[in-house]
Short mmCIF file of C-alpha atoms in Angstrom, two decimals:
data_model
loop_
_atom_site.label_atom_id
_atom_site.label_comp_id
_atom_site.label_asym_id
_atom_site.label_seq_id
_atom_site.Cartn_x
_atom_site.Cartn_y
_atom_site.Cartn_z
CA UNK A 403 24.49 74.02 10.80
CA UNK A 404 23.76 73.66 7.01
CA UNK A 405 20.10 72.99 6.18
CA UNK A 406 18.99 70.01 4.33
CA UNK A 407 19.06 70.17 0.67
CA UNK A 408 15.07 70.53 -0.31
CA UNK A 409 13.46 70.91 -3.61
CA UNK A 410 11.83 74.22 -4.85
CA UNK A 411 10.74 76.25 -8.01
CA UNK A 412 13.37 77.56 -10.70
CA UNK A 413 14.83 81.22 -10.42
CA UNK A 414 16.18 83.22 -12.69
CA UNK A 415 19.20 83.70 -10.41
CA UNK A 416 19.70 79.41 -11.26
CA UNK A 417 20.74 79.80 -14.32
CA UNK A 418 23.96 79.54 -14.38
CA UNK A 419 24.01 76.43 -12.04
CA UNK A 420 21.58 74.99 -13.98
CA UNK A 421 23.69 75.39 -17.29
CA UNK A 422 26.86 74.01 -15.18
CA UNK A 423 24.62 71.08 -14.50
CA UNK A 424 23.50 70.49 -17.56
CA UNK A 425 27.36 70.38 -19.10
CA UNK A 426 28.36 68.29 -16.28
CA UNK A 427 25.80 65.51 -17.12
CA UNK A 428 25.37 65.98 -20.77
CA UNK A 429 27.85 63.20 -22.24
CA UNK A 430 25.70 60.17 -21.41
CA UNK A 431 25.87 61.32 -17.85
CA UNK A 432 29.04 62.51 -17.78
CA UNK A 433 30.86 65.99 -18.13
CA UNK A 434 30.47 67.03 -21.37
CA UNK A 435 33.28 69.60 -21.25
CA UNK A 436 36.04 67.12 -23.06
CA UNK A 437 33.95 66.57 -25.57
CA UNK A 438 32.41 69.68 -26.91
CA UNK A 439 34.61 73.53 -28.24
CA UNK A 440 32.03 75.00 -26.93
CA UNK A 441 29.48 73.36 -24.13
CA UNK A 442 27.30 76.25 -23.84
CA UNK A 443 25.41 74.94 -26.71
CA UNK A 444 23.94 72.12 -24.25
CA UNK A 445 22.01 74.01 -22.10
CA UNK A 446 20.49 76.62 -24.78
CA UNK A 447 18.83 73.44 -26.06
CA UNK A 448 17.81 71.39 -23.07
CA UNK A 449 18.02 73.89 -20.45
CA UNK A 450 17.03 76.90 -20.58
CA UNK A 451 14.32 77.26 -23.04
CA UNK A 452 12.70 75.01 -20.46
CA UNK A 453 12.94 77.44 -18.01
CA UNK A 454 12.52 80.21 -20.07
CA UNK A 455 9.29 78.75 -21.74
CA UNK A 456 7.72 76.77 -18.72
CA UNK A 457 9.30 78.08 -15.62
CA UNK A 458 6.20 76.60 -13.48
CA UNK A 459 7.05 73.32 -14.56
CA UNK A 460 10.75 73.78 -13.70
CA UNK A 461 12.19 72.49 -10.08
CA UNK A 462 15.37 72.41 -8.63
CA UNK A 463 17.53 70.40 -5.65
CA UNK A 464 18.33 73.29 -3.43
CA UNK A 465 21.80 72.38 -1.60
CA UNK A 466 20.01 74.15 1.28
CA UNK A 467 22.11 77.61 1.24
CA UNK A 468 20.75 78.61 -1.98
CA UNK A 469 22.63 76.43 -4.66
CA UNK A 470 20.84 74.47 -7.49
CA UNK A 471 22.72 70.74 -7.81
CA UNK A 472 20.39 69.22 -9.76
CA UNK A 473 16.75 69.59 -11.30
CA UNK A 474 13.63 68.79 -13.54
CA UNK A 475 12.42 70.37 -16.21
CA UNK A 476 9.32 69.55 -18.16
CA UNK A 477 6.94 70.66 -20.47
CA UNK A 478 2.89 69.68 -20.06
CA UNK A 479 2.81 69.57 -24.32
CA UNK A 480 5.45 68.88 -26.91
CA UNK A 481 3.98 70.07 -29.86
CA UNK A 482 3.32 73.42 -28.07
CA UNK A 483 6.64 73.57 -26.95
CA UNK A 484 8.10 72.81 -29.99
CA UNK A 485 6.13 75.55 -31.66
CA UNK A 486 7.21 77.93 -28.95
CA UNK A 487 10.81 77.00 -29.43
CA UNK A 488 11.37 78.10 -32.77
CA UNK A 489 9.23 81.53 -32.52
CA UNK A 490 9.88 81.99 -28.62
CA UNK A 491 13.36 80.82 -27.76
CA UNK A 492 15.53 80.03 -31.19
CA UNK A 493 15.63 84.01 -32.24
CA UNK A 494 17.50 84.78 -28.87
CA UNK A 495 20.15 82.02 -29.69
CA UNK A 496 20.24 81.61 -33.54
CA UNK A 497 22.87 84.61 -33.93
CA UNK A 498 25.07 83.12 -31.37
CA UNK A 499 25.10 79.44 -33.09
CA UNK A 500 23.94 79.53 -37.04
CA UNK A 501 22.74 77.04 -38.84
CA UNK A 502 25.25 75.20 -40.86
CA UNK A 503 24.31 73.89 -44.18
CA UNK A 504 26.63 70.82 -44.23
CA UNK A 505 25.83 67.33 -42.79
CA UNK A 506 27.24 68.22 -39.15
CA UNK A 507 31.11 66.56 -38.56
CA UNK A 508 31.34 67.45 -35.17
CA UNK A 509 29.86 67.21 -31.55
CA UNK A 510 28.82 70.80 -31.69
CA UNK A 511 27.39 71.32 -35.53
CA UNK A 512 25.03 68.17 -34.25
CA UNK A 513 24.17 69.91 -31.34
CA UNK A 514 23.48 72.95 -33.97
CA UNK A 515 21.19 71.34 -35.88
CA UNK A 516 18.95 70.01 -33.18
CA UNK A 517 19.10 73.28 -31.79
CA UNK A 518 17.74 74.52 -35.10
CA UNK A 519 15.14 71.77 -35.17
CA UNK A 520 12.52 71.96 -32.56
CA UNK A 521 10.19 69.80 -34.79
CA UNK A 522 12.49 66.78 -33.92
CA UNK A 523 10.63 66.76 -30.47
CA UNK A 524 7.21 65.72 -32.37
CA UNK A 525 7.31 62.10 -32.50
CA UNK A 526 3.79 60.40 -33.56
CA UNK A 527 4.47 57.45 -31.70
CA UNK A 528 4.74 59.92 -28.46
CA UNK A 529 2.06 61.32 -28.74
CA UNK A 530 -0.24 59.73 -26.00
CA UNK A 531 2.84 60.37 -23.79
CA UNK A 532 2.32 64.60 -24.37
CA UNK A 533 4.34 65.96 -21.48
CA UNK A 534 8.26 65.50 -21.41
CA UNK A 535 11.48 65.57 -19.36
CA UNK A 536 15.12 66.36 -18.48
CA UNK A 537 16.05 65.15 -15.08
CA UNK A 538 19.83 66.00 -14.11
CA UNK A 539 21.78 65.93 -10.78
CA UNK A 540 25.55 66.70 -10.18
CA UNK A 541 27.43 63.10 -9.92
CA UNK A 542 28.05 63.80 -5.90
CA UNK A 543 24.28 64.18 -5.28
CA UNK A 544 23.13 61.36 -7.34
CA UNK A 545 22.43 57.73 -5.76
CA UNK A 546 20.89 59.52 -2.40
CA UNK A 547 17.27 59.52 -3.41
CA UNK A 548 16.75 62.91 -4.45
CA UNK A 549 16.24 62.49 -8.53
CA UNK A 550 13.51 59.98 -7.14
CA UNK A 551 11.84 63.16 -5.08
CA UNK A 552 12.36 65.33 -8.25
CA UNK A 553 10.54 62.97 -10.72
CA UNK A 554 7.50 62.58 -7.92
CA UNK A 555 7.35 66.36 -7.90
CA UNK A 556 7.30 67.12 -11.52
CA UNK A 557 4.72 64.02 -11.83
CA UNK A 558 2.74 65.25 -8.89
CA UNK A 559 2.44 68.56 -11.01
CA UNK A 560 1.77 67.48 -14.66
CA UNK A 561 -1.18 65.16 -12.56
CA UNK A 562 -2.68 68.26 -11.38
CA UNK A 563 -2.81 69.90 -14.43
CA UNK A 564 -4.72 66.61 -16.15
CA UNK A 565 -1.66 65.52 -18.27
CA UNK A 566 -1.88 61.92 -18.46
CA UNK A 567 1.27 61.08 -19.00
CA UNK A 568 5.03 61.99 -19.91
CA UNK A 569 8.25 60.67 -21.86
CA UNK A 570 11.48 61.62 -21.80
CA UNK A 571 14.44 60.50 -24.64
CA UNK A 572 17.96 59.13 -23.04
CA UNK A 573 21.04 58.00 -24.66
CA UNK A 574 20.83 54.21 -24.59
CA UNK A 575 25.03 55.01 -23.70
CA UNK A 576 23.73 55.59 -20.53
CA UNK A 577 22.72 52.81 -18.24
CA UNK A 578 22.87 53.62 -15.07
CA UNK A 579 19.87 56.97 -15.82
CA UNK A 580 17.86 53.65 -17.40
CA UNK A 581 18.07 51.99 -14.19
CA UNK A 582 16.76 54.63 -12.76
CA UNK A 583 13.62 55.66 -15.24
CA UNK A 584 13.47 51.24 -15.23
CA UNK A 585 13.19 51.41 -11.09
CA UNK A 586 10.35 55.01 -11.36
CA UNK A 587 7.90 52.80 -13.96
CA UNK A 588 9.13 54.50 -17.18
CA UNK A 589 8.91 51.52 -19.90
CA UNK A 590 10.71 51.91 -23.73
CA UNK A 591 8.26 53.45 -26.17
CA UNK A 592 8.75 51.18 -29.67
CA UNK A 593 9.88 54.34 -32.23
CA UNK A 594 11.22 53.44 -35.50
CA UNK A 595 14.49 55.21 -36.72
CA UNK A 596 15.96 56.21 -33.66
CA UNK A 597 19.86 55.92 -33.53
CA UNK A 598 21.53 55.24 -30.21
CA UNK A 599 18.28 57.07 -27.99
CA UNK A 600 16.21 55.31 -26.41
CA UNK A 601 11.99 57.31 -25.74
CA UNK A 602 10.77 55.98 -21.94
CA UNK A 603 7.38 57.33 -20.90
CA UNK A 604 5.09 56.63 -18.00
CA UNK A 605 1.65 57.48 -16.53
CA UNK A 606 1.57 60.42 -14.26
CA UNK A 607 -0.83 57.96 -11.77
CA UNK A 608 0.19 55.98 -9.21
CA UNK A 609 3.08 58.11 -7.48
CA UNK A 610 2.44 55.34 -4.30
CA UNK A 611 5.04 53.77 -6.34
CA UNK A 612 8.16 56.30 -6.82
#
């Protein structure tokens, strides 16, 4: 009998689900795969430096014989992060994708430059919101309540660790994720200048509500 799928902490021996997850979801919630020459980029920006960096803030959806099919990864403070990105994380991966020096034409040299641009993450307008988020399940495990029971956990531990509250950024492409974060209390954060993204955030309080 197969157990129940259940939620626990990150491995190391997740990784490469969690990068399959991430290129499965990446294209506005869709497979990314089509789209990019080379998808691997994805995760090595919103993947796996979060595990890497702040593996006790990193949770997955166990399939209940050991398989990651979705997760939550989050950071308790941005600017930290960010800072921890470029000295921490972007010397394992620079060699493997260098900085162009041209406006970027394609899918990938975008992906590039935010990859060599960890400062992006430090938005002003964000900053009362100083925890953030990627929430991602594979399409067949969505819709069944578990990226609700992922959000409560990360919430539950940013709470205990007194951060008040968290955002996350979403492509605006993508409405069915902002029905979601519109149904878990996220509301839009008003930042100028930002092209088809949309920044949610929400207190980490009153988890009655998830």
């Amino acid at each position: 009998m197969t157990s129940p799928a259940v939620i626990r902490r990150y491995r190391p021996g997740d990784r490469a689900a969690l990068d399959d997850i991430c290129i499965r979801t990446a294209h506005n919630g869709l497979d990314a795969r089509p789209v990019y020459a080379d998808p691997a980029i994805l995760p090595a920006i919103f993947a796996q430096p979060y595990a890497e960096l702040e593996p006790d803030l990193a949770f997955v959806l166990d399939d209940g014989r050991g398989q990651a099919v979705g997760y939550i990864l989050g950071v308790a403070d941005t600017p930290r992060f960010a800072a921890e990105f470029r000295t921490k994380w972007l010397p394992l991966v620079a060699d493997r994708y260098p900085e162009g020096s041209a406006a970027p034409g394609t899918p990938d040299e975008l992906m590039i430059r935010l990859l060599h641009d960890p400062e992006r993450m430090i938005v002003p307008e964000l900053a009362a919101y100083p925890a953030h988020l990627h929430i991602d399940l594979l399409p067949e495990w969505q819709g069944r309540g578990h990226g609700r029971e992922l959000m409560r956990t990360l919430l539950t531990a940013l709470r205990d660790r007194g951060i008040p509250a968290v955002h996350l950024v979403m492509a605006t492409a993508n409405v069915p994720a902002r029905a979601f974060y519109d149904r878990l209390g996220f509301r839009e954060i008003p930042v100028p200048d930002m092209e088809s993204v949309a920044c949610l955030g929400r207190t980490t309080g009153d988890l009655d509500q998830l």
